[in-house]
Short mmCIF file of C-alpha atoms in Angstrom, two decimals:
data_model
loop_
_atom_site.label_atom_id
_atom_site.label_comp_id
_atom_site.label_asym_id
_atom_site.label_seq_id
_atom_site.Cartn_x
_atom_site.Cartn_y
_atom_site.Cartn_z
CA MET S 1 23.42 1.91 -4.77
CA THR S 2 25.11 2.42 -1.41
CA GLU S 3 24.03 3.79 1.96
CA SER S 4 25.97 7.00 1.30
CA THR S 5 24.06 7.44 -1.96
CA LEU S 6 20.80 7.21 -0.03
CA ILE S 7 21.96 9.71 2.59
CA GLU S 8 22.95 12.23 -0.06
CA ALA S 9 19.65 11.87 -1.92
CA ALA S 10 17.62 12.01 1.31
CA ARG S 11 19.24 15.28 2.38
CA SER S 12 18.04 17.01 -0.78
CA SER S 13 14.72 15.21 -1.38
CA LYS S 14 11.58 17.35 -1.76
CA ALA S 15 9.26 14.59 -0.54
CA TRP S 16 7.42 15.84 2.55
CA PRO S 17 8.69 13.11 4.98
CA PHE S 18 12.26 14.02 4.04
CA GLN S 19 11.53 17.75 4.30
CA GLU S 20 10.31 17.12 7.85
CA ALA S 21 13.33 14.93 8.61
CA GLN S 22 15.68 17.58 7.21
CA ARG S 23 14.28 20.19 9.61
CA LEU S 24 14.70 17.80 12.50
CA ALA S 25 18.25 16.97 11.46
CA LYS S 26 19.05 20.68 11.26
CA ARG S 27 17.98 21.08 14.89
CA LEU S 28 19.92 17.97 15.98
CA ARG S 29 23.08 18.77 14.03
CA ASN S 30 25.23 16.46 16.11
CA GLY S 31 22.54 13.93 16.88
CA LYS S 32 20.87 13.62 20.26
CA THR S 33 22.88 13.11 23.43
CA ALA S 34 22.02 12.53 27.08
CA ASN S 35 23.34 14.74 29.90
CA ASP S 36 26.42 12.55 30.20
CA GLY S 37 27.21 12.99 26.51
CA SER S 38 26.20 9.48 25.46
CA PRO S 39 24.08 9.01 22.29
CA GLU S 40 20.33 8.98 22.88
CA PRO S 41 17.55 7.89 20.49
CA VAL S 42 15.60 10.66 18.79
CA LEU S 43 12.06 10.58 20.18
CA PHE S 44 8.96 10.81 17.99
CA GLU S 45 5.60 11.05 19.73
CA THR S 46 1.97 10.69 18.77
CA GLY S 47 -0.87 11.36 21.21
CA TYR S 48 -4.21 9.67 21.82
CA GLY S 49 -7.23 10.54 23.96
CA PRO S 50 -8.75 7.28 25.23
CA SER S 51 -12.26 8.60 25.81
CA GLY S 52 -13.12 6.93 22.49
CA LEU S 53 -11.91 4.07 20.36
CA PRO S 54 -9.03 4.42 17.84
CA HIS S 55 -10.12 5.79 14.48
CA ILE S 56 -8.78 6.77 11.09
CA GLY S 57 -7.26 9.95 12.52
CA THR S 58 -5.25 7.82 14.93
CA PHE S 59 -3.98 5.73 12.02
CA GLN S 60 -2.97 8.66 9.84
CA GLU S 61 -1.08 10.41 12.64
CA VAL S 62 0.91 7.31 13.61
CA LEU S 63 1.57 6.44 9.95
CA ARG S 64 2.73 9.92 8.99
CA THR S 65 4.92 10.18 12.08
CA THR S 66 6.40 6.78 11.24
CA LEU S 67 7.18 7.95 7.70
CA VAL S 68 9.08 10.96 9.06
CA ARG S 69 10.88 8.68 11.52
CA ARG S 70 12.05 6.36 8.73
CA ALA S 71 13.06 9.32 6.58
CA TYR S 72 15.16 10.68 9.46
CA GLU S 73 16.83 7.30 9.91
CA ALA S 74 17.66 7.24 6.19
CA LEU S 75 19.20 10.72 5.98
CA SER S 76 21.06 10.34 9.30
CA GLY S 77 22.68 7.09 8.26
CA GLY S 78 20.71 4.94 10.68
CA ALA S 79 20.44 7.05 13.84
CA ALA S 80 18.59 5.39 16.70
CA THR S 81 14.95 6.47 17.05
CA ARG S 82 11.90 5.71 19.20
CA LEU S 83 8.20 6.23 18.61
CA VAL S 84 6.01 6.73 21.68
CA ALA S 85 2.24 6.35 21.45
CA PHE S 86 1.09 8.42 24.41
CA SER S 87 -2.35 7.92 25.96
CA ASP S 88 -3.72 10.89 27.92
CA ASP S 89 -5.73 8.62 30.22
CA MET S 90 -5.51 10.95 33.25
CA ASP S 91 -7.84 13.35 31.46
CA GLY S 92 -11.22 13.81 33.14
CA LEU S 93 -14.28 12.39 31.38
CA ARG S 94 -16.16 15.45 30.10
CA LYS S 95 -19.13 13.72 28.49
CA VAL S 96 -20.28 10.15 27.93
CA PRO S 97 -19.49 8.97 24.37
CA ASP S 98 -22.56 7.93 22.38
CA ASN S 99 -21.08 4.63 21.20
CA VAL S 100 -20.26 2.92 24.50
CA PRO S 101 -22.41 0.73 26.79
CA GLN S 102 -23.53 1.47 30.36
CA GLN S 103 -24.18 5.15 29.69
CA GLU S 104 -25.85 5.73 33.05
CA MET S 105 -22.95 4.20 34.99
CA LEU S 106 -20.43 6.33 33.11
CA ALA S 107 -22.51 9.46 33.70
CA GLY S 108 -22.01 8.89 37.41
CA HIS S 109 -18.25 9.18 36.96
CA LEU S 110 -18.10 12.40 34.92
CA GLY S 111 -15.06 14.48 35.79
CA LYS S 112 -12.95 11.56 37.01
CA PRO S 113 -9.72 10.51 35.26
CA LEU S 114 -10.47 8.00 32.50
CA SER S 115 -8.10 5.53 34.14
CA ARG S 116 -10.15 5.63 37.37
CA ILE S 117 -13.56 4.98 35.83
CA PRO S 118 -14.98 1.40 35.80
CA ASN S 119 -14.82 -0.51 32.54
CA PRO S 120 -18.24 -0.39 30.80
CA PHE S 121 -17.24 -3.05 28.28
CA ASN S 122 -17.42 -6.80 28.64
CA SER S 123 -13.65 -7.15 28.76
CA PRO S 124 -11.09 -8.09 31.43
CA HIS S 125 -9.54 -4.61 31.72
CA ASP S 126 -9.87 -2.80 35.04
CA SER S 127 -10.93 0.64 33.81
CA PHE S 128 -12.53 2.53 30.94
CA ALA S 129 -9.13 3.83 29.85
CA ALA S 130 -7.45 0.44 30.23
CA HIS S 131 -9.95 -1.08 27.80
CA ASN S 132 -9.48 1.71 25.25
CA ASN S 133 -5.70 1.63 25.72
CA ALA S 134 -5.77 -2.09 24.94
CA MET S 135 -7.82 -1.34 21.83
CA LEU S 136 -5.23 1.26 20.81
CA ARG S 137 -2.37 -1.22 21.14
CA GLU S 138 -4.34 -3.88 19.28
CA PHE S 139 -5.13 -1.31 16.59
CA LEU S 140 -1.50 -0.25 16.15
CA ASP S 141 -0.29 -3.86 16.24
CA ARG S 142 -2.79 -4.74 13.52
CA PHE S 143 -0.94 -2.40 11.18
CA GLY S 144 2.50 -3.53 12.28
CA PHE S 145 3.64 -0.21 13.72
CA ASP S 146 6.87 -0.15 15.74
CA TYR S 147 6.08 1.88 18.86
CA GLU S 148 6.27 2.05 22.65
CA PHE S 149 3.04 2.60 24.55
CA VAL S 150 3.19 5.18 27.37
CA SER S 151 0.26 5.92 29.65
CA SER S 152 -0.30 9.30 31.30
CA SER S 153 -1.78 7.64 34.39
CA ASP S 154 1.27 5.41 34.79
CA ARG S 155 3.57 8.43 34.58
CA TYR S 156 1.57 10.55 36.99
CA ASN S 157 0.79 7.78 39.50
CA SER S 158 4.33 6.36 39.57
CA GLY S 159 5.90 9.75 40.20
CA ALA S 160 7.75 9.72 36.87
CA PHE S 161 6.28 13.16 36.12
CA ASP S 162 6.94 14.56 39.61
CA ASP S 163 10.09 16.50 38.68
CA ALA S 164 8.29 18.01 35.70
CA LEU S 165 5.34 18.91 37.93
CA ARG S 166 7.69 20.67 40.33
CA GLY S 167 8.82 22.69 37.32
CA VAL S 168 5.20 23.62 36.57
CA LEU S 169 4.68 24.74 40.20
CA ALA S 170 7.95 26.68 40.26
CA ASN S 171 6.95 28.53 37.08
CA PHE S 172 3.27 28.83 37.96
CA ASP S 173 2.97 32.60 37.52
CA ALA S 174 4.91 32.59 34.24
CA ILE S 175 2.56 29.93 32.86
CA LEU S 176 -0.45 31.98 33.97
CA ASP S 177 1.00 34.98 32.14
CA ILE S 178 1.01 32.89 28.96
CA MET S 179 -2.43 31.36 29.36
CA LEU S 180 -4.67 33.99 30.92
CA PRO S 181 -4.60 36.43 27.96
CA THR S 182 -5.89 33.61 25.74
CA LEU S 183 -8.96 32.94 27.91
CA GLY S 184 -12.34 34.56 28.27
CA GLU S 185 -13.20 36.56 31.37
CA GLU S 186 -15.25 33.81 33.05
CA ARG S 187 -12.67 31.09 32.34
CA ARG S 188 -9.89 33.18 33.87
CA LYS S 189 -11.67 33.08 37.24
CA THR S 190 -11.38 29.29 37.52
CA TYR S 191 -8.30 28.57 35.41
CA SER S 192 -5.27 26.91 36.94
CA PRO S 193 -2.33 25.33 35.07
CA LEU S 194 -2.61 22.37 37.45
CA MET S 195 -5.88 20.66 38.33
CA PRO S 196 -6.07 18.90 41.70
CA ILE S 197 -7.87 15.60 42.04
CA SER S 198 -10.50 15.74 44.76
CA PRO S 199 -9.62 13.53 47.74
CA THR S 200 -13.34 12.93 48.36
CA THR S 201 -14.90 12.41 44.91
CA GLY S 202 -11.84 11.59 42.80
CA ALA S 203 -12.87 14.18 40.20
CA VAL S 204 -10.40 16.38 38.33
CA LEU S 205 -11.25 19.84 39.66
CA GLN S 206 -11.32 23.02 37.58
CA VAL S 207 -10.48 25.34 40.48
CA PRO S 208 -7.79 27.94 41.21
CA ILE S 209 -4.90 26.65 43.31
CA GLU S 210 -2.27 28.25 45.49
CA VAL S 211 1.28 26.92 45.38
CA ILE S 212 2.47 26.40 48.95
CA ASP S 213 5.82 24.67 48.30
CA ALA S 214 6.87 24.03 44.71
CA GLN S 215 9.73 21.69 45.59
CA ALA S 216 7.61 19.62 47.96
CA GLY S 217 4.71 19.76 45.50
CA THR S 218 2.25 21.12 48.07
CA ILE S 219 -0.81 23.04 46.86
CA ARG S 220 -3.96 24.53 48.43
CA PHE S 221 -7.42 24.82 46.89
CA THR S 222 -11.14 24.89 47.70
CA ASP S 223 -12.89 21.66 46.75
CA GLU S 224 -16.38 21.15 45.32
CA ASP S 225 -17.92 21.16 48.83
CA GLY S 226 -16.30 24.46 49.77
CA ASN S 227 -13.61 22.88 51.96
CA VAL S 228 -10.08 24.30 51.89
CA VAL S 229 -7.76 21.40 51.10
CA GLU S 230 -4.00 21.30 51.31
CA GLN S 231 -2.40 18.30 49.59
CA SER S 232 0.44 17.18 47.37
CA ALA S 233 0.20 17.65 43.61
CA LEU S 234 2.60 14.76 43.08
CA GLY S 235 2.10 11.02 42.68
CA GLY S 236 -1.14 11.21 40.70
CA LYS S 237 -2.94 13.69 42.99
CA ALA S 238 -3.17 16.39 40.31
CA LYS S 239 -3.09 16.71 36.54
CA CYS S 240 -1.98 19.54 34.29
CA GLN S 241 -4.42 21.40 32.07
CA TRP S 242 -4.27 20.27 28.44
CA LYS S 243 -1.85 22.83 26.98
CA VAL S 244 0.34 22.73 30.07
CA ASP S 245 0.21 18.93 30.09
CA TRP S 246 1.35 18.78 26.46
CA ALA S 247 4.29 21.08 27.15
CA MET S 248 5.21 19.27 30.37
CA ARG S 249 5.17 15.94 28.52
CA TRP S 250 7.44 17.26 25.77
CA VAL S 251 9.98 18.37 28.35
CA ALA S 252 9.69 15.36 30.67
CA LEU S 253 9.96 12.77 27.89
CA GLY S 254 12.37 14.73 25.70
CA VAL S 255 10.14 14.69 22.62
CA ASP S 256 11.91 15.80 19.45
CA TYR S 257 9.09 15.48 16.91
CA GLU S 258 5.29 15.51 17.10
CA MET S 259 2.78 16.43 14.40
CA TYR S 260 -0.81 17.48 15.04
CA GLY S 261 -3.98 18.61 13.29
CA LYS S 262 -4.86 22.12 12.21
CA ASP S 263 -7.47 22.29 14.97
CA LEU S 264 -4.65 22.22 17.54
CA THR S 265 -2.64 25.07 16.00
CA ASP S 266 -3.36 27.47 18.87
CA SER S 267 -2.67 24.76 21.45
CA GLY S 268 0.70 24.13 19.81
CA VAL S 269 1.64 27.81 20.03
CA GLN S 270 0.77 28.12 23.73
CA SER S 271 2.30 24.75 24.63
CA GLY S 272 5.50 25.75 22.85
CA LYS S 273 5.76 28.90 24.97
CA ILE S 274 5.16 26.89 28.15
CA ALA S 275 7.78 24.31 27.16
CA ARG S 276 10.36 27.09 26.94
CA VAL S 277 9.35 28.35 30.40
CA LEU S 278 9.89 24.82 31.70
CA GLY S 279 13.41 24.78 30.28
CA GLY S 280 12.73 22.79 27.12
CA ASN S 281 11.66 23.42 23.54
CA LYS S 282 8.66 22.76 21.37
CA PRO S 283 9.39 19.70 19.20
CA GLU S 284 9.64 19.91 15.45
CA GLY S 285 6.39 18.91 13.82
CA LEU S 286 3.97 19.18 10.95
CA ILE S 287 0.52 20.77 11.22
CA TYR S 288 -1.70 18.66 9.00
CA GLU S 289 -5.11 19.36 7.51
CA LEU S 290 -8.18 17.43 8.62
CA PHE S 291 -10.32 14.92 6.77
CA LEU S 292 -13.56 15.94 5.08
CA ASP S 293 -16.58 13.86 4.12
CA ALA S 294 -18.01 13.51 0.61
CA LYS S 295 -19.79 16.87 1.01
CA GLY S 296 -16.58 18.64 1.99
CA GLU S 297 -17.61 18.94 5.64
CA LYS S 298 -15.24 18.24 8.54
CA ILE S 299 -15.48 14.66 9.74
CA SER S 300 -16.91 14.39 13.23
CA LYS S 301 -16.93 11.25 15.40
CA SER S 302 -20.15 12.43 17.05
CA LYS S 303 -21.89 13.00 13.70
CA GLY S 304 -20.62 9.74 12.26
CA ASN S 305 -20.03 11.31 8.84
CA GLY S 306 -17.09 10.29 6.69
CA LEU S 307 -15.54 6.87 6.52
CA SER S 308 -14.23 4.80 9.41
CA ILE S 309 -11.04 2.81 9.18
CA ASP S 310 -12.97 -0.46 9.44
CA GLU S 311 -15.17 0.61 6.56
CA TRP S 312 -12.13 1.41 4.42
CA LEU S 313 -10.68 -2.01 5.22
CA ASP S 314 -13.97 -3.67 4.25
CA TYR S 315 -13.56 -2.31 0.73
CA GLY S 316 -9.84 -1.59 0.34
CA SER S 317 -6.39 -2.60 1.58
CA LYS S 318 -4.16 -1.15 4.30
CA ASP S 319 -1.65 -0.17 1.60
CA SER S 320 -4.27 1.79 -0.32
CA LEU S 321 -5.29 3.67 2.82
CA GLY S 322 -1.66 4.54 3.50
CA PHE S 323 -1.22 5.65 -0.10
CA TYR S 324 -4.26 7.90 0.03
CA ILE S 325 -3.13 9.46 3.29
CA PHE S 326 0.47 9.97 2.10
CA ALA S 327 -0.07 12.74 -0.42
CA ASN S 328 0.33 16.35 0.80
CA PRO S 329 -0.71 16.24 4.47
CA LYS S 330 -1.15 20.02 4.47
CA SER S 331 -4.18 19.72 2.17
CA ALA S 332 -7.59 18.57 3.38
CA LYS S 333 -8.74 15.22 2.00
CA GLN S 334 -12.25 14.01 1.33
CA LEU S 335 -12.59 10.60 2.91
CA HIS S 336 -15.39 8.52 1.42
CA ALA S 337 -15.82 5.18 -0.28
CA GLY S 338 -15.59 6.67 -3.76
CA VAL S 339 -11.84 7.30 -3.42
CA ILE S 340 -10.94 3.69 -2.58
CA PRO S 341 -10.76 2.01 -6.03
CA ARG S 342 -8.40 4.59 -7.48
CA ALA S 343 -6.25 4.56 -4.33
CA ILE S 344 -5.77 0.80 -4.71
CA ASP S 345 -4.79 0.96 -8.38
CA ASP S 346 -2.59 4.03 -7.93
CA TYR S 347 -0.71 2.38 -5.08
CA TRP S 348 0.12 -0.66 -7.19
CA GLN S 349 1.13 1.48 -10.17
CA PHE S 350 3.50 3.49 -7.98
CA ARG S 351 4.89 0.30 -6.45
CA GLU S 352 5.51 -1.27 -9.86
CA ARG S 353 7.35 1.85 -11.09
CA LEU S 354 9.74 1.86 -8.14
CA ALA S 355 12.17 -0.69 -9.55
CA GLU S 356 12.80 1.38 -12.68
CA GLN S 357 13.03 4.82 -11.09
CA PRO S 358 16.28 6.63 -10.25
CA LEU S 359 16.79 7.01 -6.50
CA GLU S 360 15.70 10.64 -6.30
CA LYS S 361 12.37 9.69 -7.92
CA GLN S 362 11.99 6.70 -5.60
CA LEU S 363 12.29 8.97 -2.58
CA GLY S 364 9.30 10.94 -3.85
CA ASN S 365 7.29 7.78 -4.51
CA ALA S 366 4.71 7.06 -1.79
CA ALA S 367 5.22 3.31 -2.21
CA TRP S 368 8.93 3.62 -1.26
CA HIS S 369 7.96 5.16 2.07
CA LEU S 370 5.04 2.81 2.76
CA LEU S 371 7.05 -0.33 2.03
CA ARG S 372 9.71 0.73 4.55
CA ALA S 373 7.34 2.06 7.20
CA ASN S 374 7.14 -0.84 9.59
CA GLU S 375 10.78 -1.83 9.80
CA HIS S 376 14.14 -0.13 10.14
CA HIS S 377 15.26 -0.98 6.62
CA GLU S 378 18.89 -0.41 5.76
CA GLY S 379 20.00 0.49 2.25
CA PRO S 380 18.17 2.47 -0.44
CA GLU S 381 15.99 -0.37 -1.72
CA ALA S 382 12.38 -0.74 -0.59
CA PRO S 383 11.17 -4.32 0.01
CA GLY S 384 8.64 -5.31 -2.63
CA ALA S 385 9.65 -2.60 -5.12
CA GLY S 386 8.61 -3.54 -8.65
CA ASP S 387 5.86 -5.93 -7.61
CA SER S 388 2.72 -5.61 -9.70
CA LEU S 389 -0.93 -6.54 -9.36
CA PRO S 390 -1.91 -9.09 -12.05
CA VAL S 391 -5.35 -7.51 -12.47
CA PRO S 392 -6.20 -3.84 -11.76
CA PHE S 393 -8.78 -3.37 -9.01
CA SER S 394 -10.96 -1.35 -11.38
CA LEU S 395 -11.10 -4.32 -13.74
CA LEU S 396 -11.95 -6.65 -10.85
CA LEU S 397 -14.84 -4.34 -10.00
CA ASN S 398 -16.13 -4.51 -13.55
CA LEU S 399 -15.94 -8.29 -13.54
CA VAL S 400 -17.72 -8.56 -10.20
CA GLY S 401 -20.30 -6.03 -11.39
CA VAL S 402 -21.19 -8.27 -14.32
CA LEU S 403 -21.30 -11.36 -12.11
CA GLY S 404 -23.78 -9.58 -9.84
CA ALA S 405 -24.26 -8.75 -6.18
CA GLU S 406 -24.10 -12.42 -5.21
CA ALA S 407 -20.72 -13.02 -6.85
CA SER S 408 -18.42 -15.40 -4.92
CA LYS S 409 -14.63 -15.56 -4.67
CA ASP S 410 -14.61 -18.93 -6.41
CA ALA S 411 -16.58 -17.51 -9.32
CA VAL S 412 -14.24 -14.55 -9.66
CA TRP S 413 -11.17 -16.79 -9.58
CA SER S 414 -12.65 -19.03 -12.27
CA TYR S 415 -12.69 -15.99 -14.58
CA LEU S 416 -9.23 -14.88 -13.49
CA ASP S 417 -7.96 -18.10 -15.03
CA ASN S 418 -8.62 -16.44 -18.42
CA TYR S 419 -6.31 -13.56 -17.55
CA ILE S 420 -3.37 -14.75 -15.46
CA GLU S 421 -1.16 -17.79 -15.25
CA ASN S 422 -1.47 -20.02 -12.20
CA ALA S 423 -4.78 -18.49 -11.16
CA ASP S 424 -4.55 -19.87 -7.64
CA PRO S 425 -5.41 -17.67 -4.63
CA ALA S 426 -2.47 -19.15 -2.71
CA ALA S 427 -0.09 -17.97 -5.44
CA HIS S 428 -1.53 -14.44 -5.43
CA PRO S 429 -2.48 -13.61 -1.81
CA GLU S 430 -2.64 -9.85 -2.34
CA LEU S 431 -4.90 -10.27 -5.36
CA ASP S 432 -7.03 -12.74 -3.41
CA LEU S 433 -7.52 -10.11 -0.70
CA LEU S 434 -8.59 -7.58 -3.31
CA VAL S 435 -11.06 -10.04 -4.83
CA GLU S 436 -12.80 -10.09 -1.46
CA LYS S 437 -12.69 -6.28 -1.26
CA ALA S 438 -14.10 -5.97 -4.79
CA ILE S 439 -17.01 -8.25 -3.92
CA ASN S 440 -17.76 -6.16 -0.81
CA TYR S 441 -17.43 -2.87 -2.66
CA ASN S 442 -19.64 -4.01 -5.53
CA ARG S 443 -22.37 -5.31 -3.24
CA VAL S 444 -22.66 -2.03 -1.33
CA PHE S 445 -21.74 0.72 -3.78
CA ILE S 446 -21.97 -0.56 -7.36
CA ALA S 447 -24.62 -3.25 -7.73
CA PRO S 448 -27.45 -1.01 -6.43
CA THR S 449 -26.57 1.65 -9.04
CA LEU S 450 -26.08 -0.54 -12.13
CA LYS S 451 -28.76 -0.29 -14.79
CA LYS S 452 -28.08 -1.52 -18.29
CA ARG S 453 -29.88 0.45 -20.97
CA ALA S 454 -30.96 -0.80 -24.37
CA PRO S 455 -28.75 0.08 -27.34
CA VAL S 456 -30.26 2.57 -29.78
CA GLY S 457 -29.74 3.55 -33.42
CA PRO S 458 -26.28 2.80 -34.85
CA GLU S 459 -25.20 1.31 -31.51
CA ILE S 460 -27.21 -1.78 -32.41
CA ASP S 461 -25.28 -2.36 -35.63
CA ALA S 462 -21.97 -1.62 -33.93
CA LEU S 463 -22.69 -4.24 -31.25
CA LYS S 464 -23.64 -6.75 -33.94
CA ALA S 465 -20.35 -6.02 -35.70
CA LEU S 466 -18.42 -6.55 -32.47
CA ASP S 467 -20.22 -9.85 -31.90
CA SER S 468 -19.32 -10.99 -35.42
CA GLU S 469 -15.67 -10.11 -34.88
CA LEU S 470 -15.57 -11.93 -31.54
CA ALA S 471 -17.13 -15.01 -33.14
CA ARG S 472 -14.10 -15.27 -35.43
CA VAL S 473 -11.23 -14.69 -33.00
CA GLU S 474 -8.71 -17.44 -32.32
CA PRO S 475 -8.37 -18.94 -28.84
CA GLY S 476 -5.64 -17.20 -26.82
CA ILE S 477 -6.05 -13.84 -28.55
CA SER S 478 -4.39 -11.07 -26.53
CA ALA S 479 -6.12 -8.24 -24.73
CA GLU S 480 -4.36 -5.74 -27.00
CA GLU S 481 -5.65 -7.47 -30.13
CA LEU S 482 -9.16 -7.45 -28.73
CA GLN S 483 -8.80 -3.78 -27.85
CA THR S 484 -7.80 -3.07 -31.46
CA ILE S 485 -10.93 -4.84 -32.71
CA VAL S 486 -13.13 -2.72 -30.44
CA TYR S 487 -11.31 0.46 -31.55
CA GLU S 488 -11.70 -0.27 -35.25
CA ILE S 489 -15.44 -0.80 -34.94
CA GLY S 490 -15.83 2.49 -33.09
CA LYS S 491 -13.96 4.36 -35.81
CA ARG S 492 -16.18 3.15 -38.69
CA GLU S 493 -18.09 6.06 -40.19
CA GLU S 494 -21.30 4.06 -40.73
CA TYR S 495 -21.88 3.84 -36.98
CA GLY S 496 -21.72 7.61 -36.56
CA PHE S 497 -19.81 7.90 -33.27
CA GLU S 498 -18.40 11.41 -33.04
CA THR S 499 -15.57 10.18 -30.82
CA LEU S 500 -14.32 6.83 -29.60
CA ARG S 501 -15.38 7.95 -26.15
CA ASP S 502 -19.03 7.84 -27.32
CA TRP S 503 -18.54 4.25 -28.51
CA PHE S 504 -16.98 3.15 -25.27
CA ARG S 505 -19.66 4.88 -23.24
CA ALA S 506 -22.26 2.97 -25.23
CA LEU S 507 -20.46 -0.29 -24.43
CA TYR S 508 -20.28 0.52 -20.74
CA GLU S 509 -23.92 1.57 -20.50
CA THR S 510 -25.37 -1.33 -22.48
CA LEU S 511 -23.09 -4.17 -21.37
CA LEU S 512 -21.99 -3.16 -17.86
CA GLY S 513 -24.71 -0.80 -16.67
CA SER S 514 -22.31 2.04 -15.89
CA ASP S 515 -21.22 5.26 -17.60
CA GLN S 516 -17.56 4.36 -17.23
CA GLY S 517 -15.53 1.20 -17.32
CA PRO S 518 -12.33 -0.64 -18.21
CA ARG S 519 -10.31 -1.17 -21.35
CA MET S 520 -12.71 -3.43 -23.20
CA GLY S 521 -9.93 -5.64 -24.55
CA SER S 522 -8.81 -6.41 -21.00
CA PHE S 523 -12.38 -6.94 -19.84
CA ILE S 524 -13.20 -9.36 -22.66
CA THR S 525 -10.01 -11.31 -21.93
CA LEU S 526 -10.87 -11.51 -18.24
CA TYR S 527 -14.57 -12.29 -18.66
CA GLY S 528 -14.05 -14.53 -21.65
CA VAL S 529 -14.99 -14.14 -25.31
CA GLU S 530 -18.10 -16.31 -25.18
CA PRO S 531 -19.49 -14.79 -21.96
CA SER S 532 -18.84 -11.35 -23.50
CA ARG S 533 -20.82 -12.37 -26.60
CA LYS S 534 -23.63 -13.41 -24.27
CA LEU S 535 -23.61 -9.91 -22.76
CA ILE S 536 -23.90 -8.45 -26.25
CA ALA S 537 -26.79 -10.80 -27.06
CA GLU S 538 -28.62 -9.77 -23.90
CA ALA S 539 -28.16 -6.10 -24.81
CA LEU S 540 -29.38 -6.61 -28.36
CA ALA S 541 -32.43 -8.47 -27.11
CA LYS S 542 -33.54 -5.25 -25.41
CA ALA S 543 -33.28 -3.18 -28.61
#
């Protein structure tokens, strides 16, 4: 396959990253050019509020934006792109987060820009925002994202936003006409598109302002002590209100694409109108649905419901998280530990299929996008396409469940020697990682729930028959042959199973302590024939 083949397929693909890229390409029909006509990289942006630490919402927004970025590069034949991770660290601290130290100290700095509040953490960074910004960069680097970090405070303080701020002041009344009808009566009395920073307290003030000289950037306002103050709005002495700030940033940076959550739908509408007033346009972008917890309730950082990214990575892989997030971003997703095992196995199944799929199917395969996410990859092939996992994660969980809550990696690998060639962790690093995840997952979520019941009635004779068959098998028997043996016993009329499902459920409940489980042929191969016979003996002893 050639690059032109990829471009043609990308331009007609129905996969959501390509649909987003197609809309962006339609807007930028001739690519993006600077004022002098020279080519300019297409700019993708993702935003971050550094009042808290990075979380799973941060990850999904950067990942999804990256997927659209790579899709655009593919359908444009390799156009230059940039991804900016923007930190709104000039925002005033509205309340003290529950999960940070030195609460009393922070409470004394409420209202001040996050970048001008002392660092409450035991770290070398010089402000609250600087610490959280460093955590953001460390977080994004951990996942290998290709991005440029841009700080709001750097832009404001250096004067890089000054021209854009002059535009806000010059269009002050037009911006008010957009915003005031969206506000309640009380809020209208204090609302201003631009918030001055108090020269005495350093707080971001929610007060009306008067524009004295838009070009010079001079404003007048009454401060918190009732004093009339006339000062510049430039050079970090003022900050735009949220919706105005978003629009100003789009115009100042030249943002072409930014997605955001459903909860910011109204903000996006108003910011788009303001961007047009400022002489720019709202970027293309996707409005995605939010995460829900296991009960279907919206995930809240303050409530602590749902699953954190660190918790996912305790029990699953980065690839599986990306895979789970990939599907249909316009639908809400329940985010809890129960979805992890299937996400891991589904990711590897999709990745294995890639090598055999025609290109148009590959472009709809989540693994194709995830494998290309962190590098500008030329050509239609995805690195790692066709790779497979020697043992499904679900089967690993069953093995670890039988070994017990105290199972070790060495013990698991000793059993893997029954199932795969060269059962050496160094030869299978991705499987070795998942062994660790399976042990963690079993200890927390499976082991406490396992309870093996005693076999009853015809189940006893069926288990005895299975034990007799296993006693006669030849060494090296395949998993498929073992599966056939299990099937044939379940189909015998004398044992009275209405369906094979009833037989397998009996095996799971008596041997594994669960109401669901793996293909028994594969499990017996992995666990070993003799250890499996021991499980049967232990079950029969309870009868």
